[in-house]
PDB file of C-alpha atoms in Angstrom:
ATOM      1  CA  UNK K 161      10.796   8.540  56.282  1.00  0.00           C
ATOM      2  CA  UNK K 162       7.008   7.672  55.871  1.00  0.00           C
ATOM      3  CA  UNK K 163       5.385   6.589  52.493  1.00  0.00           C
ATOM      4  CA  UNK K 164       4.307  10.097  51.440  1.00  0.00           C
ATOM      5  CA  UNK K 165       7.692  12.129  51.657  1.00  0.00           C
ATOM      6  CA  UNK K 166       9.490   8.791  50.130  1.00  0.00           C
ATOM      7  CA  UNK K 167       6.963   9.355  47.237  1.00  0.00           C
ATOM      8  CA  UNK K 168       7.952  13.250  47.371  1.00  0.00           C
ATOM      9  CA  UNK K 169      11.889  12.704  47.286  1.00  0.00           C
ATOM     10  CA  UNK K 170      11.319  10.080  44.549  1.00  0.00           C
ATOM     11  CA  UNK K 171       9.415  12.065  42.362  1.00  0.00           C
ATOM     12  CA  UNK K 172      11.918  14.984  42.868  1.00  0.00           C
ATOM     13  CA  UNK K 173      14.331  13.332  40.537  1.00  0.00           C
ATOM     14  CA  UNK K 174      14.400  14.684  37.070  1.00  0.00           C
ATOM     15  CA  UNK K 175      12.436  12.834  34.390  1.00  0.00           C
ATOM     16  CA  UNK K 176      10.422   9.860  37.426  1.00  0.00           C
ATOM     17  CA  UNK K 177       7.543   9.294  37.386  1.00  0.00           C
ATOM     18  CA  UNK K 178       4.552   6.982  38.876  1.00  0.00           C
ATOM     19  CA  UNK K 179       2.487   4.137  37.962  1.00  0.00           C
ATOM     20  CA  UNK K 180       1.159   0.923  39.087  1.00  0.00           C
ATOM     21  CA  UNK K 181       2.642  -2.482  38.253  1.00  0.00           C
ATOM     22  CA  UNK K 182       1.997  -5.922  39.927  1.00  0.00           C
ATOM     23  CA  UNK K 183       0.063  -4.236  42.555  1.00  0.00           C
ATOM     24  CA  UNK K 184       3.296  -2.221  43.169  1.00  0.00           C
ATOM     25  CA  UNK K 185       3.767   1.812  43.409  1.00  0.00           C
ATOM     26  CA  UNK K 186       6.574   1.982  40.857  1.00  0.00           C
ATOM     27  CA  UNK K 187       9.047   5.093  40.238  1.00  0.00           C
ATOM     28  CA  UNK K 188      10.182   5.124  36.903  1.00  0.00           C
ATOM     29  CA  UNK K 189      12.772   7.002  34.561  1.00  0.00           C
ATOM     30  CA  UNK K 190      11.432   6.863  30.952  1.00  0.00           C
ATOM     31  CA  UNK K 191       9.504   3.960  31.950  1.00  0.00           C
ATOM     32  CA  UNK K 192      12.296   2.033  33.422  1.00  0.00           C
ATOM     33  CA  UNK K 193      11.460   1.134  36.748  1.00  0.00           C
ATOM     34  CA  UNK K 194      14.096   2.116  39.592  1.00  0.00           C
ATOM     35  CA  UNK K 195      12.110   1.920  42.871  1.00  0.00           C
ATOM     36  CA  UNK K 196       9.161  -0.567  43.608  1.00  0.00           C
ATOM     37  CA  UNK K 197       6.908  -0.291  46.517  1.00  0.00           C
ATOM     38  CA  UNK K 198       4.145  -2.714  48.605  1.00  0.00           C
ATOM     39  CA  UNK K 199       2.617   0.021  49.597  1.00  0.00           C
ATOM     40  CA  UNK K 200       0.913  -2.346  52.372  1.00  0.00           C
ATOM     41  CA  UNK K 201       4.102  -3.118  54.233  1.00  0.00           C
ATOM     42  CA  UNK K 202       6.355  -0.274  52.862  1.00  0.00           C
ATOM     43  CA  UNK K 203       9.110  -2.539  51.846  1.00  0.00           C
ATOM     44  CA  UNK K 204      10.588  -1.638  48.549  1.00  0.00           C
ATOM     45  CA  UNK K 205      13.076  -3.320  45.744  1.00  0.00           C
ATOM     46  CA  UNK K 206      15.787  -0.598  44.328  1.00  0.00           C
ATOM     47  CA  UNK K 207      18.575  -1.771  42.245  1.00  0.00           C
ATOM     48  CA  UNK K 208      22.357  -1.203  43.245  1.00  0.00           C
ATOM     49  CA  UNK K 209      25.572  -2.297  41.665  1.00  0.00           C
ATOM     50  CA  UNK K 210      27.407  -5.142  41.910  1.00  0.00           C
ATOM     51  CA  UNK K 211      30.013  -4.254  45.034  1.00  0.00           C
ATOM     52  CA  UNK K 212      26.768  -3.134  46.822  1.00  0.00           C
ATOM     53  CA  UNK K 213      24.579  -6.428  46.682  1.00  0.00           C
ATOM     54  CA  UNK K 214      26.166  -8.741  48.843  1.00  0.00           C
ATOM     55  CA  UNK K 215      27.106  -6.144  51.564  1.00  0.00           C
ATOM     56  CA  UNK K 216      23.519  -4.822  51.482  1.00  0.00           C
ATOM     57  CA  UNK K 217      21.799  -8.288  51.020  1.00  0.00           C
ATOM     58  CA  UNK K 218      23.634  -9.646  54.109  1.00  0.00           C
ATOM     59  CA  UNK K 219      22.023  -6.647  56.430  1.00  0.00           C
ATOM     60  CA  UNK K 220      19.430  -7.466  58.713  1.00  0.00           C
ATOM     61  CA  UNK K 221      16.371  -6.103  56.908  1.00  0.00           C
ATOM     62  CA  UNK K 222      17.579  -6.526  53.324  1.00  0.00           C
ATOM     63  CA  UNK K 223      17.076  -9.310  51.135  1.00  0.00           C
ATOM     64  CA  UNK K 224      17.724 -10.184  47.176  1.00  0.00           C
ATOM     65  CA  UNK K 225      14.862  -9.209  45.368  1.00  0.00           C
ATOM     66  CA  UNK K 226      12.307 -11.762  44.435  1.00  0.00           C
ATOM     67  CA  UNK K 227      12.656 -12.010  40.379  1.00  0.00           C
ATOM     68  CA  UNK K 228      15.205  -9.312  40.317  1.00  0.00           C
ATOM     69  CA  UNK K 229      18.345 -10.771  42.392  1.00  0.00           C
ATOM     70  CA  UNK K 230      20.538 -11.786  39.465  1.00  0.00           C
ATOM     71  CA  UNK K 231      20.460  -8.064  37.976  1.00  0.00           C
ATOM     72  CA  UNK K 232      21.199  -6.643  41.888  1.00  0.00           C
ATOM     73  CA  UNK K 233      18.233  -5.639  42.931  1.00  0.00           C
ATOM     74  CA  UNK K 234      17.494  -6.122  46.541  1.00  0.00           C
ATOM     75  CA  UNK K 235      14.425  -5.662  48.819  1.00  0.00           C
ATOM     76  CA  UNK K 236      14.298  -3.520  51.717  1.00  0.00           C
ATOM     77  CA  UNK K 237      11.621  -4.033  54.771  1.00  0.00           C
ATOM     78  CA  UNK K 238      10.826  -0.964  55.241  1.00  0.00           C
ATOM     79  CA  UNK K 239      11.802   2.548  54.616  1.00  0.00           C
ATOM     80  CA  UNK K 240      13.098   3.290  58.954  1.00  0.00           C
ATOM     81  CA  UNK K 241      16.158   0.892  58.002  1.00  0.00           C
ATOM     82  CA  UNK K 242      18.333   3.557  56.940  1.00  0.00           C
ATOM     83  CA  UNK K 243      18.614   7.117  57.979  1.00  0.00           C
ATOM     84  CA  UNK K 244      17.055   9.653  55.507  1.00  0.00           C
ATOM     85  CA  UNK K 245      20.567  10.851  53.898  1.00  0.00           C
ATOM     86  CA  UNK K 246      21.430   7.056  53.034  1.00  0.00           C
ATOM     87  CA  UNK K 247      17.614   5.907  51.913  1.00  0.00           C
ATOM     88  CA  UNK K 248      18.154   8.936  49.262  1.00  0.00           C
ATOM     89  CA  UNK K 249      21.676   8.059  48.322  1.00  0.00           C
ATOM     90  CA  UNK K 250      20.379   4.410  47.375  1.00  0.00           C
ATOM     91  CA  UNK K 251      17.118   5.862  45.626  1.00  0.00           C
ATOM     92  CA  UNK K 252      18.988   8.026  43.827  1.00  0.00           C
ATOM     93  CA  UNK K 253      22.003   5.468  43.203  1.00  0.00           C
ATOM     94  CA  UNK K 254      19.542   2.918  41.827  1.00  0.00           C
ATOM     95  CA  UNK K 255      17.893   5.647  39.479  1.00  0.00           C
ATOM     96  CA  UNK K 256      21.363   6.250  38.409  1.00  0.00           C
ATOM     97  CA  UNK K 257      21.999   2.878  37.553  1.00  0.00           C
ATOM     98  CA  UNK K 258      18.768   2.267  35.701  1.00  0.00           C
ATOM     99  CA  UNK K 259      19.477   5.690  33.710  1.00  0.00           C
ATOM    100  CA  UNK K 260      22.849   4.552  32.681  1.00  0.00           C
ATOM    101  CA  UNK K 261      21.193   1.673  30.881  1.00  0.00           C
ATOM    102  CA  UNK K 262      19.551   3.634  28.570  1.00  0.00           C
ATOM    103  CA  UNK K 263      20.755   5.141  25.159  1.00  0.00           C
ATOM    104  CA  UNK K 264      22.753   7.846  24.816  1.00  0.00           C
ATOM    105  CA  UNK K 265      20.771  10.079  23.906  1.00  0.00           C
ATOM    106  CA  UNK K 266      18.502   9.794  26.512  1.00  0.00           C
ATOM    107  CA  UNK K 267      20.626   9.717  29.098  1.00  0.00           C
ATOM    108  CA  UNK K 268      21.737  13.233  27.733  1.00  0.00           C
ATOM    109  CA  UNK K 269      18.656  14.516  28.613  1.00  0.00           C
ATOM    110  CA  UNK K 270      19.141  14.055  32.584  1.00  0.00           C
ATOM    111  CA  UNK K 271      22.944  14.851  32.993  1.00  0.00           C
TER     112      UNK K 271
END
């Protein structure tokens, strides 16, 4: 997937939006954060749950997220390490995640 349709599909999901952080493309969910980009090397943090980080840390490709690691967020090289149908199902897993963090009542507002 190149940088432009990734930004597409991300921004696809109810209630994301954009912004710039730390020099970052960010993807948010009522200002949450659930996808960061380098958008000079495509490589991109996402979070994932618990039973996902070691498996997905150990791949070749996939590291613990600098600053993030102890809440299971790893980085990812680049966006050609998985297929198209996985890269969404861990976008849209990690905006999940971040969404279920939230109150309530917010949360309500997404299901």
């Amino acid at each position: 997937m190149d940088i432009e349709s990734f930004r597409e599909y991300c921004l696809s999901l109810p209630g994301t939006t954009e912004g710039m952080k730390w020099d970052h493309l960010c993807f948010m969910i009522e200002e949450k954060i659930f996808v960061l980009v380098d958008l000079d090397t495509h490589g991109f943090c996402m979070k994932c749950t618990p039973e996902e980080f070691d498996g997905l840390a150990a791949k070749d490709g996939v590291k613990q997220a600098p600053h993030f690691a102890k809440k299971q967020w790893v980085f990812v090289d680049n966006l050609e390490l998985f297929n198209l149908t996985e890269l969404k199902q861990h976008i849209s897993r990690s905006r999940e995640l971040v969404l279920s963090k939230l109150p309530k009542k917010i949360q309500a507002k997404y299901v």
